[in-house]
Amino acid sequence: MNKNFLALIFILIIFSALFLKVRASLPVVRADGVTLSREDFADKRAGFLRFAELNREKLTAGEIERGIALAFIEESLIRNEIEKRGKRDDDIVRAVEEGVRGADLEKLESATIQIYGWNRFQFEKFVLYPQARRNILMAEFEKDKIDMGEWLEKSLDEANISIYLLKWKWKDGDVKERF
């Protein structure tokens, strides 16, 4: 009886850990094949809530969630367009490295922790890489004389978007409250 009980407890612990790991990796937003995991969404939400609180901005958690979902959708469309144009992750990493080369990385990491509660790698993933992609695409569009705003609006209308958050849905090219 004792051995069976211990085995049951052990199995429950294993399944609980697996459940939590799988749950964290489930998508909350999918935009044209690119997904935002629940874990990244929660980290972004916590960081931007902290930022808003530190700056005494009167943003609600709902406004931040909506902003994160919409920004991710735009980032996904930009990422896909950059890939279509032959740009690779190496180009993005190089752009970020060039941008922070002169910066004091210790100060950057310290500020990132204080402001967002993120480590440097999260800051790069959530802020610097998306901004580098946007800058690279804007330069490409400038060469081709394409208006970024018009392209983005058209892409949002044509995109295949799914939002798996109870409060939010994708409707008419925008993130809207479900109820």
Short mmCIF file of C-alpha atoms in Angstrom, two decimals:
data_model
loop_
_atom_site.label_atom_id
_atom_site.label_comp_id
_atom_site.label_asym_id
_atom_site.label_seq_id
_atom_site.Cartn_x
_atom_site.Cartn_y
_atom_site.Cartn_z
CA MET A 1 0.00 0.00 0.00
CA ASN A 2 2.75 2.41 0.93
CA LYS A 3 4.71 1.70 -2.27
CA ASN A 4 1.60 2.13 -4.40
CA PHE A 5 0.78 5.42 -2.70
CA LEU A 6 4.32 6.73 -3.23
CA ALA A 7 4.25 5.62 -6.87
CA LEU A 8 0.92 7.40 -7.36
CA ILE A 9 2.30 10.60 -5.80
CA PHE A 10 5.38 10.37 -8.02
CA ILE A 11 3.25 9.88 -11.15
CA LEU A 12 1.03 12.82 -10.17
CA ILE A 13 4.10 15.04 -9.73
CA ILE A 14 5.45 14.02 -13.15
CA PHE A 15 2.09 14.63 -14.86
CA SER A 16 1.67 17.98 -13.09
CA ALA A 17 5.11 19.12 -14.26
CA LEU A 18 4.36 17.97 -17.81
CA PHE A 19 1.00 19.72 -17.75
CA LEU A 20 2.56 23.01 -16.63
CA LYS A 21 5.31 22.79 -19.26
CA VAL A 22 2.87 21.98 -22.06
CA ARG A 23 0.47 24.69 -20.90
CA ALA A 24 3.24 27.31 -20.95
CA SER A 25 4.10 26.44 -24.54
CA LEU A 26 0.52 26.54 -25.84
CA PRO A 27 -0.15 29.38 -28.28
CA VAL A 28 -2.22 32.38 -27.27
CA VAL A 29 -1.95 34.10 -30.66
CA ARG A 30 -1.15 32.64 -34.07
CA ALA A 31 -0.53 34.90 -37.05
CA ASP A 32 0.27 33.38 -40.44
CA GLY A 33 2.05 30.41 -38.92
CA VAL A 34 3.96 32.29 -36.20
CA THR A 35 2.84 31.65 -32.62
CA LEU A 36 3.11 33.54 -29.35
CA SER A 37 3.35 31.10 -26.45
CA ARG A 38 1.45 31.53 -23.20
CA GLU A 39 4.78 31.80 -21.38
CA ASP A 40 6.09 34.64 -23.59
CA PHE A 41 2.71 36.37 -23.43
CA ALA A 42 2.74 36.23 -19.62
CA ASP A 43 6.33 37.52 -19.48
CA LYS A 44 5.52 40.40 -21.85
CA ARG A 45 2.35 41.24 -19.93
CA ALA A 46 4.18 41.31 -16.60
CA GLY A 47 6.98 43.44 -18.04
CA PHE A 48 4.70 46.00 -19.64
CA LEU A 49 2.49 46.16 -16.54
CA ARG A 50 5.62 46.86 -14.51
CA PHE A 51 6.73 49.51 -17.00
CA ALA A 52 3.31 51.20 -16.91
CA GLU A 53 3.27 51.11 -13.12
CA LEU A 54 6.76 52.63 -12.86
CA ASN A 55 5.76 55.41 -15.26
CA ARG A 56 2.45 55.92 -13.48
CA GLU A 57 0.59 55.34 -16.73
CA LYS A 58 -3.07 54.57 -16.39
CA LEU A 59 -3.06 51.50 -18.63
CA THR A 60 -5.25 48.58 -17.70
CA ALA A 61 -4.12 44.97 -17.96
CA GLY A 62 -6.66 44.58 -20.78
CA GLU A 63 -5.15 47.44 -22.78
CA ILE A 64 -1.71 45.92 -22.35
CA GLU A 65 -2.94 42.46 -23.40
CA ARG A 66 -4.60 43.92 -26.50
CA GLY A 67 -1.44 45.84 -27.34
CA ILE A 68 0.73 42.74 -26.94
CA ALA A 69 -1.55 40.69 -29.21
CA LEU A 70 -1.72 43.39 -31.90
CA ALA A 71 2.03 44.07 -31.76
CA PHE A 72 2.75 40.35 -32.04
CA ILE A 73 0.49 40.04 -35.08
CA GLU A 74 2.28 42.93 -36.77
CA GLU A 75 5.68 41.47 -35.81
CA SER A 76 4.65 38.13 -37.33
CA LEU A 77 3.65 39.72 -40.63
CA ILE A 78 6.91 41.67 -40.70
CA ARG A 79 8.90 38.53 -39.88
CA ASN A 80 7.24 36.62 -42.71
CA GLU A 81 7.79 39.45 -45.20
CA ILE A 82 11.46 39.71 -44.25
CA GLU A 83 11.87 35.97 -44.81
CA LYS A 84 10.20 36.30 -48.23
CA ARG A 85 12.77 38.96 -49.08
CA GLY A 86 15.65 36.63 -48.25
CA LYS A 87 16.65 38.11 -44.89
CA ARG A 88 17.68 35.60 -42.26
CA ASP A 89 17.91 35.58 -38.48
CA ASP A 90 21.65 36.30 -38.81
CA ASP A 91 20.79 39.68 -40.37
CA ILE A 92 18.49 40.51 -37.45
CA VAL A 93 21.05 39.44 -34.83
CA ARG A 94 23.74 41.46 -36.60
CA ALA A 95 21.49 44.56 -36.65
CA VAL A 96 20.81 44.22 -32.91
CA GLU A 97 24.49 43.66 -32.12
CA GLU A 98 25.43 46.75 -34.12
CA GLY A 99 22.78 48.74 -32.28
CA VAL A 100 23.95 47.76 -28.81
CA ARG A 101 27.66 47.55 -29.59
CA GLY A 102 28.39 50.95 -28.11
CA ALA A 103 26.02 50.47 -25.21
CA ASP A 104 27.22 49.25 -21.88
CA LEU A 105 25.63 45.79 -21.73
CA GLU A 106 25.76 45.65 -17.94
CA LYS A 107 23.84 48.92 -17.71
CA LEU A 108 21.39 47.72 -20.35
CA GLU A 109 20.75 44.50 -18.47
CA SER A 110 20.41 46.32 -15.15
CA ALA A 111 17.96 48.84 -16.61
CA THR A 112 15.98 46.09 -18.30
CA ILE A 113 15.62 44.22 -15.01
CA GLN A 114 14.59 47.38 -13.15
CA ILE A 115 12.14 48.62 -15.78
CA TYR A 116 10.57 45.41 -17.10
CA GLY A 117 11.77 42.66 -14.80
CA TRP A 118 13.24 40.90 -17.85
CA ASN A 119 16.75 39.64 -18.43
CA ARG A 120 18.75 40.92 -21.41
CA PHE A 121 17.77 37.96 -23.59
CA GLN A 122 14.06 38.56 -23.00
CA PHE A 123 14.55 42.26 -23.80
CA GLU A 124 16.28 41.33 -27.04
CA LYS A 125 13.54 38.83 -27.92
CA PHE A 126 10.60 41.05 -26.99
CA VAL A 127 11.87 44.50 -28.01
CA LEU A 128 15.17 44.65 -29.89
CA TYR A 129 14.67 41.86 -32.45
CA PRO A 130 11.16 43.00 -33.45
CA GLN A 131 12.41 46.58 -33.79
CA ALA A 132 15.39 45.45 -35.89
CA ARG A 133 13.04 43.48 -38.19
CA ARG A 134 10.81 46.52 -38.57
CA ASN A 135 13.79 48.76 -39.37
CA ILE A 136 15.15 46.31 -41.94
CA LEU A 137 11.76 45.96 -43.62
CA MET A 138 11.27 49.73 -43.65
CA ALA A 139 14.63 50.09 -45.42
CA GLU A 140 13.60 47.42 -47.96
CA PHE A 141 10.26 49.15 -48.54
CA GLU A 142 11.98 52.50 -48.92
CA LYS A 143 14.13 51.05 -51.72
CA ASP A 144 11.03 49.61 -53.40
CA LYS A 145 8.95 52.76 -52.72
CA ILE A 146 6.33 50.83 -50.74
CA ASP A 147 4.39 52.58 -47.98
CA MET A 148 4.79 50.58 -44.75
CA GLY A 149 1.41 51.70 -43.36
CA GLU A 150 -0.50 50.67 -46.47
CA TRP A 151 1.35 47.35 -46.67
CA LEU A 152 0.63 46.63 -43.00
CA GLU A 153 -3.05 47.50 -43.32
CA LYS A 154 -3.43 45.26 -46.38
CA SER A 155 -1.49 42.45 -44.70
CA LEU A 156 -3.64 42.63 -41.58
CA ASP A 157 -6.78 42.30 -43.70
CA GLU A 158 -5.41 39.27 -45.56
CA ALA A 159 -3.69 37.53 -42.62
CA ASN A 160 -4.80 34.28 -41.05
CA ILE A 161 -5.09 35.24 -37.37
CA SER A 162 -6.22 33.15 -34.40
CA ILE A 163 -6.42 34.41 -30.84
CA TYR A 164 -6.83 31.82 -28.10
CA LEU A 165 -7.45 34.21 -25.20
CA LEU A 166 -10.95 34.24 -23.77
CA LYS A 167 -11.21 38.02 -23.63
CA TRP A 168 -9.95 38.75 -27.15
CA LYS A 169 -10.82 37.92 -30.75
CA TRP A 170 -9.66 38.94 -34.21
CA LYS A 171 -12.34 40.82 -36.14
CA ASP A 172 -12.23 43.26 -39.05
CA GLY A 173 -8.44 43.50 -39.02
CA ASP A 174 -8.15 44.33 -35.33
CA VAL A 175 -8.01 42.79 -31.86
CA LYS A 176 -11.42 43.29 -30.23
CA GLU A 177 -12.95 42.35 -26.91
CA ARG A 178 -14.99 39.20 -27.10
CA PHE A 179 -17.39 40.23 -24.31
#
